[in-house]
Amino acid sequence: MDKKYGLYCLGSLVNTYDDAIEAHNDAVFAQEESGVPHEVKEIKETTNLNHFKFKLSEKIQSKSDADFSRVVFEAKRRGNADLYDVTNNMYDEAFIYTKSNVDEYIKNGDWILI
């Protein structure tokens, strides 16, 4: 099983990595640039999230014509179902995602938890 590592600033996940050394190097750089402590932790499980907020990664934003840089998304699980309702603070649209999709997007670093 592949491990994932998270770069955290003040307790919030900023980015995810497949490589611990790359995550560490980015943490050192970010701390030197900002003066704010950053840390790297292994991401163990994403399946227990029932309600969370996230932003789209820069990788995903660069593939879109729309500006999502200030959009905050909110995902809420439908009870014990494997479905999530996803809304955001800019548009009236709501989307439905499966739990496996949500886990994959977080694990791949496409959705950055805030």
mmCIF file of C-alpha atoms in Angstrom:
data_model
loop_
_atom_site.group_PDB
_atom_site.id
_atom_site.type_symbol
_atom_site.label_atom_id
_atom_site.label_comp_id
_atom_site.label_asym_id
_atom_site.label_seq_id
_atom_site.Cartn_x
_atom_site.Cartn_y
_atom_site.Cartn_z
ATOM 1 C CA MET A 1 0.000 0.000 0.000
ATOM 2 C CA ASP A 2 1.366 3.393 -0.962
ATOM 3 C CA LYS A 3 1.791 5.885 1.826
ATOM 4 C CA LYS A 4 0.734 9.511 1.547
ATOM 5 C CA TYR A 5 2.230 12.381 3.487
ATOM 6 C CA GLY A 6 0.601 15.663 4.383
ATOM 7 C CA LEU A 7 2.229 19.065 4.746
ATOM 8 C CA TYR A 8 0.508 20.901 7.593
ATOM 9 C CA CYS A 9 0.618 24.543 8.630
ATOM 10 C CA LEU A 10 -0.948 25.482 11.958
ATOM 11 C CA GLY A 11 -2.785 22.158 12.009
ATOM 12 C CA SER A 12 -4.335 22.501 8.538
ATOM 13 C CA LEU A 13 -3.436 20.262 5.624
ATOM 14 C CA VAL A 14 -1.787 22.359 2.913
ATOM 15 C CA ASN A 15 -0.662 19.725 0.409
ATOM 16 C CA THR A 16 -0.214 15.974 0.018
ATOM 17 C CA TYR A 17 2.781 13.995 -1.263
ATOM 18 C CA ASP A 18 3.750 10.476 -2.261
ATOM 19 C CA ASP A 19 7.324 11.039 -1.085
ATOM 20 C CA ALA A 20 8.211 11.919 2.528
ATOM 21 C CA ILE A 21 11.492 13.588 1.517
ATOM 22 C CA GLU A 22 9.744 15.868 -0.973
ATOM 23 C CA ALA A 23 7.180 16.776 1.699
ATOM 24 C CA HIS A 24 9.960 17.503 4.206
ATOM 25 C CA ASN A 25 11.855 19.685 1.718
ATOM 26 C CA ASP A 26 8.695 21.684 0.993
ATOM 27 C CA ALA A 27 8.034 22.053 4.733
ATOM 28 C CA VAL A 28 11.529 23.456 5.293
ATOM 29 C CA PHE A 29 11.159 25.834 2.337
ATOM 30 C CA ALA A 30 7.679 26.997 3.413
ATOM 31 C CA GLN A 31 8.857 27.602 6.967
ATOM 32 C CA GLU A 32 11.890 29.578 5.776
ATOM 33 C CA GLU A 33 9.718 31.689 3.455
ATOM 34 C CA SER A 34 6.822 32.342 5.823
ATOM 35 C CA GLY A 35 8.392 32.088 9.262
ATOM 36 C CA VAL A 36 5.446 29.893 10.269
ATOM 37 C CA PRO A 37 6.145 26.323 11.446
ATOM 38 C CA HIS A 38 5.180 23.568 8.996
ATOM 39 C CA GLU A 39 5.160 19.841 9.684
ATOM 40 C CA VAL A 40 4.885 16.596 7.747
ATOM 41 C CA LYS A 41 2.706 13.708 8.914
ATOM 42 C CA GLU A 42 1.651 10.451 7.344
ATOM 43 C CA ILE A 43 -1.946 10.486 6.149
ATOM 44 C CA LYS A 44 -3.398 7.293 7.551
ATOM 45 C CA GLU A 45 -7.060 7.299 6.610
ATOM 46 C CA THR A 46 -9.465 9.507 4.715
ATOM 47 C CA THR A 47 -12.549 7.341 5.049
ATOM 48 C CA ASN A 48 -13.790 8.678 8.403
ATOM 49 C CA LEU A 49 -14.540 12.178 7.113
ATOM 50 C CA ASN A 50 -18.235 12.978 7.314
ATOM 51 C CA HIS A 51 -18.112 16.764 6.950
ATOM 52 C CA PHE A 52 -15.162 18.846 5.775
ATOM 53 C CA LYS A 53 -14.105 21.879 3.745
ATOM 54 C CA PHE A 54 -11.544 21.886 0.975
ATOM 55 C CA LYS A 55 -10.014 23.837 -1.889
ATOM 56 C CA LEU A 56 -8.993 22.530 -5.274
ATOM 57 C CA SER A 57 -5.287 21.904 -5.778
ATOM 58 C CA GLU A 58 -3.305 24.151 -8.105
ATOM 59 C CA LYS A 59 -2.975 21.148 -10.428
ATOM 60 C CA ILE A 60 -6.763 20.955 -10.820
ATOM 61 C CA GLN A 61 -7.202 24.739 -11.015
ATOM 62 C CA SER A 62 -4.701 24.995 -13.867
ATOM 63 C CA LYS A 63 -6.860 22.624 -15.952
ATOM 64 C CA SER A 64 -9.941 24.844 -15.659
ATOM 65 C CA ASP A 65 -10.917 28.048 -17.432
ATOM 66 C CA ALA A 66 -12.805 29.208 -14.327
ATOM 67 C CA ASP A 67 -11.051 30.885 -11.392
ATOM 68 C CA PHE A 68 -11.435 28.587 -8.379
ATOM 69 C CA SER A 69 -8.646 30.186 -6.318
ATOM 70 C CA ARG A 70 -11.060 31.720 -3.792
ATOM 71 C CA VAL A 71 -13.696 28.992 -3.849
ATOM 72 C CA VAL A 72 -14.160 26.995 -0.650
ATOM 73 C CA PHE A 73 -16.000 23.709 -1.074
ATOM 74 C CA GLU A 74 -17.936 21.913 1.644
ATOM 75 C CA ALA A 75 -18.628 18.182 1.587
ATOM 76 C CA LYS A 76 -21.248 16.500 3.789
ATOM 77 C CA ARG A 77 -21.821 12.783 3.909
ATOM 78 C CA ARG A 78 -25.429 11.595 3.634
ATOM 79 C CA GLY A 79 -25.769 9.698 6.902
ATOM 80 C CA ASN A 80 -24.230 6.246 6.532
ATOM 81 C CA ALA A 81 -24.615 6.283 2.744
ATOM 82 C CA ASP A 82 -21.584 6.269 0.489
ATOM 83 C CA LEU A 83 -22.591 9.617 -1.004
ATOM 84 C CA TYR A 84 -21.376 13.157 -0.353
ATOM 85 C CA ASP A 85 -23.151 16.409 -1.218
ATOM 86 C CA VAL A 86 -20.580 19.017 -2.260
ATOM 87 C CA THR A 87 -21.396 22.731 -2.351
ATOM 88 C CA ASN A 88 -19.257 25.866 -2.462
ATOM 89 C CA ASN A 89 -19.261 29.507 -1.437
ATOM 90 C CA MET A 90 -19.342 31.009 -4.967
ATOM 91 C CA TYR A 91 -21.862 29.119 -7.071
ATOM 92 C CA ASP A 92 -25.388 27.823 -6.447
ATOM 93 C CA GLU A 93 -24.651 24.399 -7.889
ATOM 94 C CA ALA A 94 -24.375 21.275 -5.752
ATOM 95 C CA PHE A 95 -22.707 18.033 -6.765
ATOM 96 C CA ILE A 96 -22.920 14.440 -5.557
ATOM 97 C CA TYR A 97 -19.789 12.295 -5.198
ATOM 98 C CA THR A 98 -19.309 8.716 -4.069
ATOM 99 C CA LYS A 99 -17.180 7.958 -1.024
ATOM 100 C CA SER A 100 -14.578 6.186 -3.163
ATOM 101 C CA ASN A 101 -14.259 9.285 -5.380
ATOM 102 C CA VAL A 102 -13.896 11.552 -2.346
ATOM 103 C CA ASP A 103 -11.207 9.305 -0.844
ATOM 104 C CA GLU A 104 -9.343 9.203 -4.164
ATOM 105 C CA TYR A 105 -9.431 12.996 -4.674
ATOM 106 C CA ILE A 106 -8.083 13.599 -1.166
ATOM 107 C CA LYS A 107 -5.456 10.882 -1.435
ATOM 108 C CA ASN A 108 -4.261 12.182 -4.824
ATOM 109 C CA GLY A 109 -4.030 15.733 -3.498
ATOM 110 C CA ASP A 110 -6.710 17.048 -5.867
ATOM 111 C CA TRP A 111 -8.765 18.278 -2.911
ATOM 112 C CA ILE A 112 -6.799 20.116 -0.207
ATOM 113 C CA LEU A 113 -8.525 19.945 3.181
ATOM 114 C CA ILE A 114 -8.772 23.223 5.071
#
